[in-house]
Tab-separated table of C-alpha atoms in Angstrom:
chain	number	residue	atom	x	y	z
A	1	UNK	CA	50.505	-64.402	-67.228
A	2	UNK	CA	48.886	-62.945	-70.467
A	3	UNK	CA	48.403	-65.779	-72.161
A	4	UNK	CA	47.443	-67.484	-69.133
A	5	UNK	CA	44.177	-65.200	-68.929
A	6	UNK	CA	43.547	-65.421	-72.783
A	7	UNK	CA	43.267	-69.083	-72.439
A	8	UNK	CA	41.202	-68.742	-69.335
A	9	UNK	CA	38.616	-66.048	-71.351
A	10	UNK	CA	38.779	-68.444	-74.757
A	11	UNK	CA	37.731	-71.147	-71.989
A	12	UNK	CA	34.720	-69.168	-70.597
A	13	UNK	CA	33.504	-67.964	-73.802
A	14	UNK	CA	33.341	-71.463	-75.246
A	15	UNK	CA	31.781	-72.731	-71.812
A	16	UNK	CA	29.235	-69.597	-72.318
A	17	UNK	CA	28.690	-70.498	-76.082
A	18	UNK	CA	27.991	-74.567	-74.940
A	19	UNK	CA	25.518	-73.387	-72.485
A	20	UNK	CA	23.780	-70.787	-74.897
A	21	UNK	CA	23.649	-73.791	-77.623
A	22	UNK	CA	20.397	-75.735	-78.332
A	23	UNK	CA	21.052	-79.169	-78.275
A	24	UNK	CA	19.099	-79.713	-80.878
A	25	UNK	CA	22.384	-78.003	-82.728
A	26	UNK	CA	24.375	-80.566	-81.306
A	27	UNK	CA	24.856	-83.407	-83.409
A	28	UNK	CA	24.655	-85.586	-80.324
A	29	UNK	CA	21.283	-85.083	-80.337
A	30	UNK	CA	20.913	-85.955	-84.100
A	31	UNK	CA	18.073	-88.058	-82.877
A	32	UNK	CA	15.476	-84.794	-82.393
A	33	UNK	CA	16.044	-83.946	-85.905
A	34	UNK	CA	15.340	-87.781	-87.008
A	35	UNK	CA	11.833	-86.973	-85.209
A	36	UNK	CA	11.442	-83.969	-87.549
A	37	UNK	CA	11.845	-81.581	-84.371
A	38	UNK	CA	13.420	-78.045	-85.012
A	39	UNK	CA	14.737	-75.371	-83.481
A	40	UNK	CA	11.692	-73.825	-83.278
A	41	UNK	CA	8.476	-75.903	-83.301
A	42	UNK	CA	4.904	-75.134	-83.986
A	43	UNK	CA	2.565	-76.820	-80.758
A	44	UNK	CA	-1.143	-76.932	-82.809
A	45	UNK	CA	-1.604	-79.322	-84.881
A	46	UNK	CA	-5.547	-79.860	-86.357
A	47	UNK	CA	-4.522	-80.938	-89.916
A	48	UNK	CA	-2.595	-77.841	-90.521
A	49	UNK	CA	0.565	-77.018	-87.988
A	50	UNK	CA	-0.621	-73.383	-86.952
A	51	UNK	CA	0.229	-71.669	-83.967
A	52	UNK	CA	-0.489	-68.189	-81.975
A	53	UNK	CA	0.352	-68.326	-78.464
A	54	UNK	CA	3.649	-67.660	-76.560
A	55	UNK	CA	6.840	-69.189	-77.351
A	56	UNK	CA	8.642	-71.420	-74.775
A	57	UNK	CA	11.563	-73.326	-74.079
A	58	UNK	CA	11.965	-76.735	-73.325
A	59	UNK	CA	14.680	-77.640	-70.837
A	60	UNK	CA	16.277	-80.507	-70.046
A	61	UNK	CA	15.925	-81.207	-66.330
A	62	UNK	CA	19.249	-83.113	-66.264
A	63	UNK	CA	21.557	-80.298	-67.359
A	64	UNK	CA	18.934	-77.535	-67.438
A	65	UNK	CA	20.031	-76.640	-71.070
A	66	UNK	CA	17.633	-75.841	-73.857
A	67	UNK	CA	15.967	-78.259	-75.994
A	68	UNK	CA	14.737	-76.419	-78.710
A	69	UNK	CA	11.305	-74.304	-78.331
A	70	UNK	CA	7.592	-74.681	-79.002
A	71	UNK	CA	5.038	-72.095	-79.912
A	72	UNK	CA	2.530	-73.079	-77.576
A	73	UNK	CA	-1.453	-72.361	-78.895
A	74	UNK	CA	-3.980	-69.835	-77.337
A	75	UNK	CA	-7.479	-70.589	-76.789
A	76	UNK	CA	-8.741	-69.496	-80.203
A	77	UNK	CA	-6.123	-72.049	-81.282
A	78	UNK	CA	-7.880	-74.544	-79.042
A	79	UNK	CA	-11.528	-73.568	-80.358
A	80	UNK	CA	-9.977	-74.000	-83.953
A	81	UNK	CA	-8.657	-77.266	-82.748
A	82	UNK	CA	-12.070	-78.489	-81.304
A	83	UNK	CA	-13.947	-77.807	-84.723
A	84	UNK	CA	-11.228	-79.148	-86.931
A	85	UNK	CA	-12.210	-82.051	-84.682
A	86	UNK	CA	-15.609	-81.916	-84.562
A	87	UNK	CA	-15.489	-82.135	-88.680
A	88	UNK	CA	-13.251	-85.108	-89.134
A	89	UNK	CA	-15.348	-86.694	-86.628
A	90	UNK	CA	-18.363	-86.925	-88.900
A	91	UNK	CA	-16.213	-88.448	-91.382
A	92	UNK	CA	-14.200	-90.858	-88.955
A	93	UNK	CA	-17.121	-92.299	-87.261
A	94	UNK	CA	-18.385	-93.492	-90.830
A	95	UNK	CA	-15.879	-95.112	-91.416
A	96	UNK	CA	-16.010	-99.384	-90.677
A	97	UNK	CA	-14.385	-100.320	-87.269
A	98	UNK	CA	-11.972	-102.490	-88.763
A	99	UNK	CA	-10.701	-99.783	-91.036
A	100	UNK	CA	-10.246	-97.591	-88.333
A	101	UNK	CA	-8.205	-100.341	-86.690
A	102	UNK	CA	-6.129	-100.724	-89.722
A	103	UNK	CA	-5.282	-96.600	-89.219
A	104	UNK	CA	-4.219	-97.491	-85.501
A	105	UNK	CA	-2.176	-100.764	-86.415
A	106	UNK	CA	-0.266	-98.357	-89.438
A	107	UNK	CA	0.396	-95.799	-86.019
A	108	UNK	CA	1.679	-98.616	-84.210
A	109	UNK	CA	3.987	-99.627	-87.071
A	110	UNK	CA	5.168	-96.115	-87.441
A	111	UNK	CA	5.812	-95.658	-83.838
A	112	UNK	CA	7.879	-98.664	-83.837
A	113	UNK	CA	10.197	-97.845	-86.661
A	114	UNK	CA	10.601	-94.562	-84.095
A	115	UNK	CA	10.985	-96.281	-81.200
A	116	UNK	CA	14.593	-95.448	-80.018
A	117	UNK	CA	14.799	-91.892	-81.247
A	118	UNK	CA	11.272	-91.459	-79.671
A	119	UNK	CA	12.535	-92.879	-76.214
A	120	UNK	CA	15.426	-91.011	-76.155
A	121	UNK	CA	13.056	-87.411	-76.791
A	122	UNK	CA	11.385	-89.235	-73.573
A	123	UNK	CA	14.390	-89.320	-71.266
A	124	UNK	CA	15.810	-86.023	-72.563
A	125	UNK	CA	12.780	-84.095	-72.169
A	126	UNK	CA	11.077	-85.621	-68.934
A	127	UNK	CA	14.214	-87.108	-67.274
A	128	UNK	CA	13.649	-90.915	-66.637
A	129	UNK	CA	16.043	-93.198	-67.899
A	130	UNK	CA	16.401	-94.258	-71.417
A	131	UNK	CA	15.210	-97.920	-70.538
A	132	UNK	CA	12.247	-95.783	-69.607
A	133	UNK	CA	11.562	-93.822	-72.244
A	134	UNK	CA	11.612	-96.278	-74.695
A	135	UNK	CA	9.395	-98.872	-72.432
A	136	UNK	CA	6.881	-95.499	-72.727
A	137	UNK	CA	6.710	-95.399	-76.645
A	138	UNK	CA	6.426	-99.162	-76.524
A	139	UNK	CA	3.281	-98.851	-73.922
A	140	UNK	CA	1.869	-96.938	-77.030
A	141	UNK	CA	2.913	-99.360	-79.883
A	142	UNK	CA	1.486	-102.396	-77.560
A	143	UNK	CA	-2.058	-100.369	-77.161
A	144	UNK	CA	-2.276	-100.138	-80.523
A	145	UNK	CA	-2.145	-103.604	-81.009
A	146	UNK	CA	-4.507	-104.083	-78.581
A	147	UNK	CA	-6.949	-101.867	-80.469
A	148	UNK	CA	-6.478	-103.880	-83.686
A	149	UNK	CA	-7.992	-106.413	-82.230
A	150	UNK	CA	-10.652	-104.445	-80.286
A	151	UNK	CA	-11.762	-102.876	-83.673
A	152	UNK	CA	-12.992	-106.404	-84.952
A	153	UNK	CA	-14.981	-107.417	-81.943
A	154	UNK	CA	-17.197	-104.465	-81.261
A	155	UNK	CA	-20.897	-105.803	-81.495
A	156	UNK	CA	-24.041	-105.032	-79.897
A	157	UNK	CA	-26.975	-107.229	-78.512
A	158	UNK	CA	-30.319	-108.751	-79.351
A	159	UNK	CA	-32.236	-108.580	-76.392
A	160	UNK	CA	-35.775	-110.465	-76.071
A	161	UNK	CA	-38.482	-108.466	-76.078
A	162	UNK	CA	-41.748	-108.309	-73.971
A	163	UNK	CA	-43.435	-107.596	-77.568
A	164	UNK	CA	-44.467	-110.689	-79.781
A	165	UNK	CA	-42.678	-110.414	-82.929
A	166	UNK	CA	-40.299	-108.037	-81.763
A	167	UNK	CA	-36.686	-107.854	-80.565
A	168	UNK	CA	-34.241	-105.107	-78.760
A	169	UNK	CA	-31.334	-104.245	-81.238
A	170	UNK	CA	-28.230	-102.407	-78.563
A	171	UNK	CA	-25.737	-100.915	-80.339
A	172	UNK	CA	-22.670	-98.762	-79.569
A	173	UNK	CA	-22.257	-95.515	-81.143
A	174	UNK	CA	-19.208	-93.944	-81.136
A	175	UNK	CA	-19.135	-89.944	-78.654
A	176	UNK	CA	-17.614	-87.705	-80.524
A	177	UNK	CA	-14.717	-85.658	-79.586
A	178	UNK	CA	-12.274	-86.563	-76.728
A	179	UNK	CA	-10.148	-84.718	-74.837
A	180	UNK	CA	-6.887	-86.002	-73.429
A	181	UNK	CA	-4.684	-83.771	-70.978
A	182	UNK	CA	-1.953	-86.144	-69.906
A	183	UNK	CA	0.981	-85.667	-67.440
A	184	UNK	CA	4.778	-84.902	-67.501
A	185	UNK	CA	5.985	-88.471	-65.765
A	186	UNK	CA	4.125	-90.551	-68.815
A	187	UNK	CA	4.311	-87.668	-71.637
A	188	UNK	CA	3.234	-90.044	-74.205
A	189	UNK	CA	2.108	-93.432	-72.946
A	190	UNK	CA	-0.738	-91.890	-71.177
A	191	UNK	CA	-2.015	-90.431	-74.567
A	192	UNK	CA	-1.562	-93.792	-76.497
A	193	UNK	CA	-3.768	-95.329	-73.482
A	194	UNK	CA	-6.662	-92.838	-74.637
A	195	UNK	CA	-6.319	-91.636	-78.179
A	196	UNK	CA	-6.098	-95.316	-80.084
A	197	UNK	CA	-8.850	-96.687	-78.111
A	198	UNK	CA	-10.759	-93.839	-79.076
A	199	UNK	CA	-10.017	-94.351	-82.179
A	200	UNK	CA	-10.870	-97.268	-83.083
A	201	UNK	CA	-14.501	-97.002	-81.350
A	202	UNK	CA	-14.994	-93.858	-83.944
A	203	UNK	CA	-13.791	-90.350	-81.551
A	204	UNK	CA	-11.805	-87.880	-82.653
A	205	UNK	CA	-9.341	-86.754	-79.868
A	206	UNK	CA	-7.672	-83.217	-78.925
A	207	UNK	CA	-4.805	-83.544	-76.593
A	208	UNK	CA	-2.682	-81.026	-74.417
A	209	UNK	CA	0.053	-82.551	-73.247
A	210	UNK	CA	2.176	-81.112	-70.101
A	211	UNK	CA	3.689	-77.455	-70.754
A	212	UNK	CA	7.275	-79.252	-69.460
A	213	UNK	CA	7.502	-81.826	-72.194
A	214	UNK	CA	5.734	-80.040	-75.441
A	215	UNK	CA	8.119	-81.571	-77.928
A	216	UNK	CA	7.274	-85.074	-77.038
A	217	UNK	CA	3.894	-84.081	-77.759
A	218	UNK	CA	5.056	-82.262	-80.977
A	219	UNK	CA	6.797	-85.485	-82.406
A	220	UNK	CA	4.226	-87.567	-81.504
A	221	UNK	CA	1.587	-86.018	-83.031
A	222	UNK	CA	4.098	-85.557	-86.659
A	223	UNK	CA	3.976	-89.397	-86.333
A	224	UNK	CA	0.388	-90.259	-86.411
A	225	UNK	CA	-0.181	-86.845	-88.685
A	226	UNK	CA	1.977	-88.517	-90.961
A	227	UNK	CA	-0.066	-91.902	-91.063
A	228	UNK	CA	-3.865	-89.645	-91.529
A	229	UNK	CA	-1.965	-88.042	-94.409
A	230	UNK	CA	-0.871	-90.994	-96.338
A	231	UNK	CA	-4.559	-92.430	-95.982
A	232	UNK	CA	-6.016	-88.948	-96.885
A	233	UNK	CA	-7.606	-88.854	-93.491
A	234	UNK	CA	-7.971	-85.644	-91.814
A	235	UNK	CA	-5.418	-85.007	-89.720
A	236	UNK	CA	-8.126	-82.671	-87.124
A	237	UNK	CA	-8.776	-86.619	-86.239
A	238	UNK	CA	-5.669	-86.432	-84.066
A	239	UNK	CA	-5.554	-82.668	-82.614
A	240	UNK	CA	-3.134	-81.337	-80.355
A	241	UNK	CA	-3.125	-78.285	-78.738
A	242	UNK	CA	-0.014	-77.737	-76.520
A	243	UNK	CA	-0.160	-74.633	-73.893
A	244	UNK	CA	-0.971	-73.959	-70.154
A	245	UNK	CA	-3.500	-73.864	-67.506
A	246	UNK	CA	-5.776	-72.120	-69.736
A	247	UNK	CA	-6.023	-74.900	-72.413
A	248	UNK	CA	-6.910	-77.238	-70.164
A	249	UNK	CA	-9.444	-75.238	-67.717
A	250	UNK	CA	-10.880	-74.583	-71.240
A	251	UNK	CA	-11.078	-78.140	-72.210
A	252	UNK	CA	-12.534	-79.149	-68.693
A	253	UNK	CA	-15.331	-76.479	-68.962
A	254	UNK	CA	-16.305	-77.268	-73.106
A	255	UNK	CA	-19.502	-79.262	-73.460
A	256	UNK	CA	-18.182	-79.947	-76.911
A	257	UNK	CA	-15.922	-82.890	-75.279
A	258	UNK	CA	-18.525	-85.481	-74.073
A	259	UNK	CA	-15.576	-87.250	-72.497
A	260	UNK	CA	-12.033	-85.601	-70.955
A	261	UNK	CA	-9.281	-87.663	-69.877
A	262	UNK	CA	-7.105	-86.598	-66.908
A	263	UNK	CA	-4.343	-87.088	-65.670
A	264	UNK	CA	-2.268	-85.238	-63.525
């Protein structure tokens, strides 16, 4: 009978211990780490990873155990964000189209040496299938692509004039900064859709991704960090700011975003 209820508590103490385990700790989940996901994560990115806002965890919804956790940003985060942005812009915008196309194909290629581990962060973190999940990074790897080729088409128009002697020159001039807030159910497609257009046509963007899948947005962003870096870019080009309803009230009421993307 004793040893009977020593097995039994060695049984709920290890049951306890699996349940108070990150599975980020689990080498079953090797993947995260691939991603360069810890236990702890920082959620602002604006060419330096800096964060001052509250710490939270991120569950999985098909066991309800802990991912890992994110420290998400504040709104003085967010304001730092938004003029890390504003700068690179200056800088981006200069830059040739096609050049800024070659940034977004490099994103694409780096995306798609991550495609699996990314997908599986997908389907972990949000809760769709893996077939899912890695369809969603691909939406993102097949946008870029699409940009490439947008990059080297952009031209204006010569219009004739009323004037002798004189023509209308139309040109397209890249906005500025952009602001994404996309939605749990396409945590990373949705931000492909919008950030490597932008891109291309010369905007910096600041994203916020949902507060339920922040370390698809944290992994993400490492990716096409990693890509500014190697081309000495700034990485304020591709801000993120993760955090709550106050981010993105904050982003829908800043005149410094000509342009905010929603969806939700």
């Amino acid at each position: 009978m004793v040893g009977l209820r020593l097995r039994l508590f060695h049984l709920i103490v290890r049951r306890m211990s699996s349940q108070n385990k990150y599975l980020i700790e689990d080498p079953k989940y090797s993947f995260l780490k691939e991603l360069g996901l810890e236990r702890v994560n920082v959620g602002v990115y604006h060419g330096k990873w800096k964060a001052s806002g509250q710490v939270v965890q991120s569950v999985c919804p098909a066991n309800g155990q802990v991912i890992a956790e994110v420290q998400q940003g504040n709104l003085a985060d967010y304001g730092t964000c938004v003029e890390e942005a504003q700068t690179a812009w200056q800088m981006w915008a200069d830059l040739p189209a096609p050049r800024r196309g070659e940034i977004v194909r490099q994103i694409g290629e780096a995306l798609r040496q991550k495609l699996i581990p990314l997908g599986k962060l997908v389907s972990l973190e949000m809760g769709k299938i893996l077939a899912e999940g890695v369809g969603e990074v691909q939406e993102y790897v097949d946008i870029c692509d699409y940009a490439v080729g947008l990059s080297r088409s952009f031209s204006g128009s010569l219009i004739p004039s009323e004037r002798p002697g004189h023509v209308l020159l139309e040109r397209w001039n890249p906005l500025g900064v952009i602001g994404v807030i996309s939605a749990f159910n396409f945590p990373i497609a949705v931000y492909g859709w919008n950030s490597a257009i932008a891109m291309v046509c010369g905007d910096t963007v600041v994203w916020k991704g949902a507060p339920s899948t922040p370390l698809v947005s944290v992994a993400t962003t490492k990716v096409v960090a990693e890509v500014l870096e190697r081309n000495s870019l700034p990485g304020a080009v591709c801000a993120l700011c993760c955090g709550g309803s106050d981010v993105g009230e904050a982003m829908a009421a800043d005149t410094r975003l000509p342009l905010l993307s929603f969806t939700g």
